[in-house]
PDB file of C-alpha atoms in Angstrom:
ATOM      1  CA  UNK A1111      63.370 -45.582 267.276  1.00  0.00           C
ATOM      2  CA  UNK A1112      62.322 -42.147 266.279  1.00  0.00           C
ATOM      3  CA  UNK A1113      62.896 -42.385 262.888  1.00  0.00           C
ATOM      4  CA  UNK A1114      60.566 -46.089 262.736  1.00  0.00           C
ATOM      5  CA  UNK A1115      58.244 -44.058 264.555  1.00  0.00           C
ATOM      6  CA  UNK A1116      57.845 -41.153 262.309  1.00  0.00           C
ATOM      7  CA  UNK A1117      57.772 -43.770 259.356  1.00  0.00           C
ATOM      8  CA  UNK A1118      54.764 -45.585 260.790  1.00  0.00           C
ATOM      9  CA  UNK A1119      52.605 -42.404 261.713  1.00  0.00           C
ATOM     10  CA  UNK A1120      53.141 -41.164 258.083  1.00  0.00           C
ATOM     11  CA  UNK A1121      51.435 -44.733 256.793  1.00  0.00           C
ATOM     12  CA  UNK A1122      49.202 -44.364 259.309  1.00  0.00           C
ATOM     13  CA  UNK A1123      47.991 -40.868 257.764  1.00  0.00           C
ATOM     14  CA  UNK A1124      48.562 -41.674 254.333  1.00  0.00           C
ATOM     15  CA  UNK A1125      46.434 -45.216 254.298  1.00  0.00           C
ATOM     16  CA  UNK A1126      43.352 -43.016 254.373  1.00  0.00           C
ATOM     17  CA  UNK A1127      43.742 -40.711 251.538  1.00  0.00           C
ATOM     18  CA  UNK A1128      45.100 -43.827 249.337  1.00  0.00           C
ATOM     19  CA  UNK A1129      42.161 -45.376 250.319  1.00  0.00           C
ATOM     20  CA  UNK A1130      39.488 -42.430 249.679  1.00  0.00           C
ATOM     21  CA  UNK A1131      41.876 -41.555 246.383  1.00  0.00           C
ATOM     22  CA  UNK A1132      40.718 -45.264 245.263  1.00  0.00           C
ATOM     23  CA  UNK A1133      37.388 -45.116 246.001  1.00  0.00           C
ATOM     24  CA  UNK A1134      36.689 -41.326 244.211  1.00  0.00           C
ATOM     25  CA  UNK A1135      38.237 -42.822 241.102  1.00  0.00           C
ATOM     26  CA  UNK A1136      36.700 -46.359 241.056  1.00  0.00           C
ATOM     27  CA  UNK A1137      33.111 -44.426 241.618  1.00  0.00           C
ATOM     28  CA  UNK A1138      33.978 -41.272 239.005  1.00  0.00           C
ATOM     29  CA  UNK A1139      35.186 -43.985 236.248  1.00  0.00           C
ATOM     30  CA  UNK A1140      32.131 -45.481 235.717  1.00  0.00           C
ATOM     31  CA  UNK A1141      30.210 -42.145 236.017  1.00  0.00           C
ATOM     32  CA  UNK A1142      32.944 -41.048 233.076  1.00  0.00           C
ATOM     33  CA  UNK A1143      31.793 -44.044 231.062  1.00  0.00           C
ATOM     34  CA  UNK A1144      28.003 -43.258 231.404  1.00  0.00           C
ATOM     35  CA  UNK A1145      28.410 -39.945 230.279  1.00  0.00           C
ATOM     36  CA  UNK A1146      29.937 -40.342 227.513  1.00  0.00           C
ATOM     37  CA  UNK A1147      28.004 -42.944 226.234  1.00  0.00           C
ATOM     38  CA  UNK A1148      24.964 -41.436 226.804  1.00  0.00           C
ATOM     39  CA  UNK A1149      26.406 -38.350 224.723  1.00  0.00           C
ATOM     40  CA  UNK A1150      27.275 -40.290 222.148  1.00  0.00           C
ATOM     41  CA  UNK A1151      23.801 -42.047 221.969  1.00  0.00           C
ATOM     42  CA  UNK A1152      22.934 -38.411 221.964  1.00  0.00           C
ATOM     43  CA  UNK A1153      24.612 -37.202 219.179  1.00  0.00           C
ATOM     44  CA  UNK A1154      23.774 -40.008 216.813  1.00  0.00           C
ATOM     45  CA  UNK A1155      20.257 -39.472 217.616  1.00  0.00           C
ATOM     46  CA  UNK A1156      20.446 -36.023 216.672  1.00  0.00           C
ATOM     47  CA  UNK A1157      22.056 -37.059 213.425  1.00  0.00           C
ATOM     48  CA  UNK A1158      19.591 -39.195 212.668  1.00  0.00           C
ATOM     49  CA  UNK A1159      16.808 -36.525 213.157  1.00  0.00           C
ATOM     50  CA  UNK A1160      18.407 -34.277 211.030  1.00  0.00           C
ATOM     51  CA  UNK A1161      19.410 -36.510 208.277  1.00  0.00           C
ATOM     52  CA  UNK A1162      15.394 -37.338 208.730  1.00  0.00           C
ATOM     53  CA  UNK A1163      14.771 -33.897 207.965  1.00  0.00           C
ATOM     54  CA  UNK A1164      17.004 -33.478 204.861  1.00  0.00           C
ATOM     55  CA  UNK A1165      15.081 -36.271 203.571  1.00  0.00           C
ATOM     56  CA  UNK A1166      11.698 -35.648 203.828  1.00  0.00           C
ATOM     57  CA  UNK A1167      12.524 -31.807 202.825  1.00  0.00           C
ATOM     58  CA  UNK A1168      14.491 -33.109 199.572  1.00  0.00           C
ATOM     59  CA  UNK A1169      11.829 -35.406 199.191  1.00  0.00           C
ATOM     60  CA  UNK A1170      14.036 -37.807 198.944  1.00  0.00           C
ATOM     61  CA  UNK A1171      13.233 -41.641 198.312  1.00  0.00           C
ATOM     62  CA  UNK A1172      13.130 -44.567 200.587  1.00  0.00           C
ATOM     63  CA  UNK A1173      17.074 -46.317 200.737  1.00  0.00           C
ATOM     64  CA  UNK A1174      18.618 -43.122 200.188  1.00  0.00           C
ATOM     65  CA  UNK A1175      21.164 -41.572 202.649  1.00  0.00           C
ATOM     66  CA  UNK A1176      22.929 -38.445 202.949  1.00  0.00           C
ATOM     67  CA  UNK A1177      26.654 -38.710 202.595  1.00  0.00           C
ATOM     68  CA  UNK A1178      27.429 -34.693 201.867  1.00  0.00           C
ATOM     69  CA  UNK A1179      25.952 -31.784 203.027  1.00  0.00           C
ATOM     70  CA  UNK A1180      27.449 -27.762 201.706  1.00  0.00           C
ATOM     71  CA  UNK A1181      27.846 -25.568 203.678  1.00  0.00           C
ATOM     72  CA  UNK A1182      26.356 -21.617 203.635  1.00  0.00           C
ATOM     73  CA  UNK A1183      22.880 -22.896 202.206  1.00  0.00           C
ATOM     74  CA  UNK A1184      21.438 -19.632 204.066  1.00  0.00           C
ATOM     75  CA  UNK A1185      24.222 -17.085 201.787  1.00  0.00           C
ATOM     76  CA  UNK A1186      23.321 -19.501 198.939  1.00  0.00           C
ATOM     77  CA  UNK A1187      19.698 -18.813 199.166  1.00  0.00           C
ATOM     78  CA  UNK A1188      19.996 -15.137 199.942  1.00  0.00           C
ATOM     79  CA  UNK A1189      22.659 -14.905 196.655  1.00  0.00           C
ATOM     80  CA  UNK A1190      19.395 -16.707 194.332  1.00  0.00           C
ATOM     81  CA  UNK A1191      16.843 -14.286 196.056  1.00  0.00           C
ATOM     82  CA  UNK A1192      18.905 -11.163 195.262  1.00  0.00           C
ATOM     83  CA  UNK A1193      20.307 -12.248 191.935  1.00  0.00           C
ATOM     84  CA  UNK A1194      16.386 -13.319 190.080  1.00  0.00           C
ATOM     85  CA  UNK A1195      15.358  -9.359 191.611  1.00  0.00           C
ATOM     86  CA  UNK A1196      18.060  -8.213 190.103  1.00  0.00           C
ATOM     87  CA  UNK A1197      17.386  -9.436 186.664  1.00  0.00           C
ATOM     88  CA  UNK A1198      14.015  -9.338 187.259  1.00  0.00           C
ATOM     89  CA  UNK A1199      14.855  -5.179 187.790  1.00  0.00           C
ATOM     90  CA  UNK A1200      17.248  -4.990 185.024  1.00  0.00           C
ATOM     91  CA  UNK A1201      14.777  -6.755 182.734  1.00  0.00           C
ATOM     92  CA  UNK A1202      11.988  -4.530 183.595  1.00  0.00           C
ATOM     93  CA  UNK A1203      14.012  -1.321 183.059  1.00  0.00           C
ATOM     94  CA  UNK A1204      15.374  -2.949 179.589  1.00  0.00           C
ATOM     95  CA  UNK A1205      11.528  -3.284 178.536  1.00  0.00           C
ATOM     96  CA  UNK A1206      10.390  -0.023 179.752  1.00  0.00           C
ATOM     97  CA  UNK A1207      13.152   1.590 177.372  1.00  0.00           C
ATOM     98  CA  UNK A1208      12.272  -0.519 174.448  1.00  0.00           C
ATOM     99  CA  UNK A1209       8.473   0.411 174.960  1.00  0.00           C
ATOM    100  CA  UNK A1210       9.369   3.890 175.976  1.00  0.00           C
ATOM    101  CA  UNK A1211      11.490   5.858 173.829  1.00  0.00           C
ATOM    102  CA  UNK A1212      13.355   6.915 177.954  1.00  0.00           C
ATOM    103  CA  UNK A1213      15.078  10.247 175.931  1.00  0.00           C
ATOM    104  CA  UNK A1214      11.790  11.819 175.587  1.00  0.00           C
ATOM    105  CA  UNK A1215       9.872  11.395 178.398  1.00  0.00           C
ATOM    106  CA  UNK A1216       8.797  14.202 180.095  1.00  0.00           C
ATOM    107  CA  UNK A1217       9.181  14.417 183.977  1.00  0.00           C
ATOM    108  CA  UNK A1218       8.570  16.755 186.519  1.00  0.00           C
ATOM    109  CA  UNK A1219      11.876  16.833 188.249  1.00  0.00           C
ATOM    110  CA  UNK A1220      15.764  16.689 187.038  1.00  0.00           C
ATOM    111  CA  UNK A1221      17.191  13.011 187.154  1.00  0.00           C
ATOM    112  CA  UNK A1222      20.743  13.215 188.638  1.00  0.00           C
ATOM    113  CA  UNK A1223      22.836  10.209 188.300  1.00  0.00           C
ATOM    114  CA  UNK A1224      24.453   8.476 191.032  1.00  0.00           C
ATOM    115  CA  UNK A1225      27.676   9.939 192.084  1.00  0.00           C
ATOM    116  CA  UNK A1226      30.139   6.940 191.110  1.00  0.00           C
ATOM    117  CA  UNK A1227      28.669   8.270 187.346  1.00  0.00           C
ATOM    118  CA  UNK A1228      28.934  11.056 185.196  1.00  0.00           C
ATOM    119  CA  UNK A1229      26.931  10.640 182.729  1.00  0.00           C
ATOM    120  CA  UNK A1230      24.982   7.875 180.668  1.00  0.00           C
ATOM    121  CA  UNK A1231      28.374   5.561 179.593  1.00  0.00           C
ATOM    122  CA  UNK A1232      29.238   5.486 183.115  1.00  0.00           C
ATOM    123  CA  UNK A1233      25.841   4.799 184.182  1.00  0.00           C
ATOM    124  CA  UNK A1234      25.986   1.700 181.444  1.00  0.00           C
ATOM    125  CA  UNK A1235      28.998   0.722 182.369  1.00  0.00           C
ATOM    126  CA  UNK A1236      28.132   0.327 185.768  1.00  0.00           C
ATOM    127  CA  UNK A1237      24.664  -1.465 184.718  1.00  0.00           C
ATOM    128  CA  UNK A1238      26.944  -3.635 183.010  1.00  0.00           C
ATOM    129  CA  UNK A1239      29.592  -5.265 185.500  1.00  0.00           C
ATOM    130  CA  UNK A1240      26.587  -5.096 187.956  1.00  0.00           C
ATOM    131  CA  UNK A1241      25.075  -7.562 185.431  1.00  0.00           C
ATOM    132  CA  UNK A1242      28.177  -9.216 185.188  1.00  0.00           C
ATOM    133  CA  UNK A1243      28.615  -9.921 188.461  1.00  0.00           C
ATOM    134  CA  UNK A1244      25.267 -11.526 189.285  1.00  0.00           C
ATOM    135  CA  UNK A1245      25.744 -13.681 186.200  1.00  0.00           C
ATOM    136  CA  UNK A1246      29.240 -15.248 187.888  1.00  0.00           C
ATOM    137  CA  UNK A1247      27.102 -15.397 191.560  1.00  0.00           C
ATOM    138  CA  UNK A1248      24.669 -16.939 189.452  1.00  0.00           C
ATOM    139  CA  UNK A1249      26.620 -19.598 187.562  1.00  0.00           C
ATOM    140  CA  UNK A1250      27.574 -20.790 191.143  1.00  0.00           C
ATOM    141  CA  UNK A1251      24.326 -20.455 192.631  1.00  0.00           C
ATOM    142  CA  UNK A1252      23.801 -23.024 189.929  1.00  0.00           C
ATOM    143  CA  UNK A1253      26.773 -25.418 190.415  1.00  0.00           C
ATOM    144  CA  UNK A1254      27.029 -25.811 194.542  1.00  0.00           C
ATOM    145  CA  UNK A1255      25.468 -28.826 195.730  1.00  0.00           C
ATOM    146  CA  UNK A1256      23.443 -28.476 198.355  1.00  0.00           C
ATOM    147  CA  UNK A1257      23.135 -32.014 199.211  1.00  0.00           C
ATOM    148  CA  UNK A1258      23.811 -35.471 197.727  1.00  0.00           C
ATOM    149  CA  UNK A1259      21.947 -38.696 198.624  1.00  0.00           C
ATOM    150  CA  UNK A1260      23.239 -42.125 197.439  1.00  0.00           C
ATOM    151  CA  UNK A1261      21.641 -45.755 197.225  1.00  0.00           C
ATOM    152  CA  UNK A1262      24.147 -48.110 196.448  1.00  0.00           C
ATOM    153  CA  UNK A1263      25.273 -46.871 192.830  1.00  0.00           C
ATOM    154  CA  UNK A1264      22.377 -44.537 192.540  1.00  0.00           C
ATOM    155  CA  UNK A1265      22.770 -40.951 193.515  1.00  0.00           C
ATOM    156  CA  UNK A1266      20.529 -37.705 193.960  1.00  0.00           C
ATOM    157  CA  UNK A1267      21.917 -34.329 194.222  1.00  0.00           C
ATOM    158  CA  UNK A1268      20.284 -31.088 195.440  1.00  0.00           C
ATOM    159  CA  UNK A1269      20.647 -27.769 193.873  1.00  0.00           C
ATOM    160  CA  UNK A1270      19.562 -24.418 194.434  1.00  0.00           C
ATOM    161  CA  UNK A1271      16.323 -24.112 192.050  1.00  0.00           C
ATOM    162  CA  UNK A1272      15.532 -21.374 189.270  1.00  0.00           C
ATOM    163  CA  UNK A1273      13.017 -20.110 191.544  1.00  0.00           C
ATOM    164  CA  UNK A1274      14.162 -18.778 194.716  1.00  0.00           C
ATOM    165  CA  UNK A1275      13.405 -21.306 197.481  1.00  0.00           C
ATOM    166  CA  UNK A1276      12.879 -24.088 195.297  1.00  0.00           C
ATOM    167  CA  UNK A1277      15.619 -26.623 195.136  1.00  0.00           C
ATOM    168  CA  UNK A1278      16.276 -29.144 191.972  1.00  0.00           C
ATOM    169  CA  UNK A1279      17.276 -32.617 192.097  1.00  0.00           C
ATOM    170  CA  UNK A1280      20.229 -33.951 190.072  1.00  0.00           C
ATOM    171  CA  UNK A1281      20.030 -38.124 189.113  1.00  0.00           C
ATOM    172  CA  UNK A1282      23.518 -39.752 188.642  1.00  0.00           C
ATOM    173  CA  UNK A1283      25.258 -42.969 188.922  1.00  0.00           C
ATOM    174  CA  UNK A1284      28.288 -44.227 190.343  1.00  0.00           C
ATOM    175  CA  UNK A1285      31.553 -43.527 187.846  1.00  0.00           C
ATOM    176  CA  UNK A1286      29.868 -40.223 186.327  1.00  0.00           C
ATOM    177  CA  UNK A1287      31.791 -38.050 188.334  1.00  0.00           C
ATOM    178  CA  UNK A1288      35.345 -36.473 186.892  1.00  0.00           C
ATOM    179  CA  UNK A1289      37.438 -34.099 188.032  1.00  0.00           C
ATOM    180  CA  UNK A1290      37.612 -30.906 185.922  1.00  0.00           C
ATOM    181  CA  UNK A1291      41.222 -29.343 185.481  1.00  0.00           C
ATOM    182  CA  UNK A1292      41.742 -25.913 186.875  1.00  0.00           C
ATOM    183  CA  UNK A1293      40.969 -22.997 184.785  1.00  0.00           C
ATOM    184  CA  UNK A1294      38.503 -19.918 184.509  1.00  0.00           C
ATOM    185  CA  UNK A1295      38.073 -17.367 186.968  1.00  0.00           C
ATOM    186  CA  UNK A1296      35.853 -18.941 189.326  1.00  0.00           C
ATOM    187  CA  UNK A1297      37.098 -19.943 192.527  1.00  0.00           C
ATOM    188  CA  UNK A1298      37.658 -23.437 194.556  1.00  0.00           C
ATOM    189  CA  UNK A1299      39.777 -24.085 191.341  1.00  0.00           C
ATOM    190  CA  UNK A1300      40.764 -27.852 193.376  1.00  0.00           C
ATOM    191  CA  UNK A1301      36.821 -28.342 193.911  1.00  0.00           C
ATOM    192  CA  UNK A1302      35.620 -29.049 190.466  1.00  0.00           C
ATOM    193  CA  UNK A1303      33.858 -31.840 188.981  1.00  0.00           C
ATOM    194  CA  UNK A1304      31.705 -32.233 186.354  1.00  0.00           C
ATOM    195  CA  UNK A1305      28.877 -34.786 186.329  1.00  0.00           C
ATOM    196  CA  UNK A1306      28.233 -35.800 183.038  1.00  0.00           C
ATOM    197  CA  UNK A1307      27.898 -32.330 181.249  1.00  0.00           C
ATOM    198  CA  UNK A1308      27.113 -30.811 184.100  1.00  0.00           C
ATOM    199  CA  UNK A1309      29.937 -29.042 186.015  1.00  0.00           C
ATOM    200  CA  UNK A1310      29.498 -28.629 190.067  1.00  0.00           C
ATOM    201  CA  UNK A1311      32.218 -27.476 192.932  1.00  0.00           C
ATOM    202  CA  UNK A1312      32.072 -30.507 195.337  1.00  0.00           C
ATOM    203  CA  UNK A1313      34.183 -29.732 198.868  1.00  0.00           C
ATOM    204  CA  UNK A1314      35.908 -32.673 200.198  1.00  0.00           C
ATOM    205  CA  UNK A1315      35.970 -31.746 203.686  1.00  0.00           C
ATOM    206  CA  UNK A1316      31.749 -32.058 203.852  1.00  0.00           C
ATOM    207  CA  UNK A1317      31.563 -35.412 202.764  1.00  0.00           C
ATOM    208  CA  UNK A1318      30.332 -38.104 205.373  1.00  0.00           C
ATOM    209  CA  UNK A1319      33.797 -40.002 205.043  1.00  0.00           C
ATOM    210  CA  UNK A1320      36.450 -39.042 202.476  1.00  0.00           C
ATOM    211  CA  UNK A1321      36.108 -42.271 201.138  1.00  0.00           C
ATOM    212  CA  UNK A1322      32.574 -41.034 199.284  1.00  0.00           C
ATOM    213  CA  UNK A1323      33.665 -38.858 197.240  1.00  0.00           C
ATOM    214  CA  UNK A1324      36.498 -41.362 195.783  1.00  0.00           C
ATOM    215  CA  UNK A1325      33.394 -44.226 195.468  1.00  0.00           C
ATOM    216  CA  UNK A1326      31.396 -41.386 193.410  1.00  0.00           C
ATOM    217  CA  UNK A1327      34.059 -41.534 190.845  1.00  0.00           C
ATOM    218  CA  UNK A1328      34.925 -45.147 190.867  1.00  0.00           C
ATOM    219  CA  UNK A1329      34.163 -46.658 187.629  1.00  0.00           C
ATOM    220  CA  UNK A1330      32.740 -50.368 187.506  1.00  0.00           C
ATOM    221  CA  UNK A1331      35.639 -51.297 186.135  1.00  0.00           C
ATOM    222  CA  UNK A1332      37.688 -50.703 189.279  1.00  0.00           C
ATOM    223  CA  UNK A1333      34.753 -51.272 191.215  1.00  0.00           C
ATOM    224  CA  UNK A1334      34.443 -54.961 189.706  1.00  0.00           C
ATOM    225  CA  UNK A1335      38.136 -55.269 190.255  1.00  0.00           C
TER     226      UNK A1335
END
């Protein structure tokens, strides 16, 4: 008798909370849903936007869309800037000497050379692998893809320009894209391609879909097939 009554005070208690426990997750459910739908609605929007933006700053044509984007476009912009001063310095200085015989100019203060040189080879040397070195930064300023744009079989890449803050564009169709084995002493060895002639360091990972890069170098005969 005490034991039935225990048994129907608990149900008596517990009816309550199973109720209000099925009500807070019948009204949060829905709630759930709407969130994340209207984040998702969100989020395409924004892509949309910015793909938007790509195009009209690429200058891109109409029935084009973006299916990669690099990444480090800032570093790659600040590497172009610093690399054309550089020449632009080293070129000057190379023109001064040739106008200027340097040896026998008369100044009115001692030059001292820097202190990682000790004299003039050194301070060649140095001039050298500095030139060196903004030649390879250079070379792949020059092959990174900014961005590539595709229509169908039609495709428009975007590369860092001559100029600093310029960009290039880069026409190619569908099948023109090989791999390129590794070799050299660049790196992303596993990232390059060469479009036609032109050799570029594509990275999987930024495509839209991994499936674009594969349809970039599908030729029509497999396509067809």
């Amino acid at each position: 008798m005490i034991l039935q009554h225990l048994g129907h005070s608990l149900r008596t208690k517990a009816w309550p909370i199973l109720c209000l426990s099925k009500r807070t997750s019948s009204i949060t459910s829905p709630a759930i849903q709407r969130t994340l739908f209207t984040s998702s609605v969100l989020c395409r929007k924004a892509v949309i936007k910015r793909e938007e933006y790509f195009l009209k700053k690429d200058n891109i044509p109409a029935g084009f869309s973006i299916i990669y984007r690099a990444p480090m476009e800032n570093y790659l912009t600040t590497c172009n800037i610093v690399t054309s001063f550089s020449f632009l310095a080293i070129g000057g200085i190379c023109a001064f000497t040739y106008l200027k015989d340097f040896h026998h100019i008369v100044v009115p203060f001692e030059i001292e050379y820097a202190t990682l040189t000790a004299n003039e080879t050194d301070l060649l040397y140095f001039l050298g692998f500095f030139f060196l070195i903004n030649a390879v930064i250079r070379v792949m300023v020059n092959r990174y893809p900014l961005r590539i744009y595709r229509n169908d079989k039609q495709y428009i890449a975007v590369f860092e320009g001559q100029i600093p803050l310029v960009t290039k564009q880069f026409s190619f169709q569908q099948g023109e894209v090989t791999p390129v084995p590794p070799g050299g002493v660049l790196p992303w060895q596993e990232s390059r391609y060469k479009i036609n002639d032109k050799k570029v360091l594509l990275l999987e990972d930024y495509f839209r879909t991994p499936s674009e890069l594969n349809a970039m170098m599908m030729t029509e005969k497999l396509d067809s097939e």
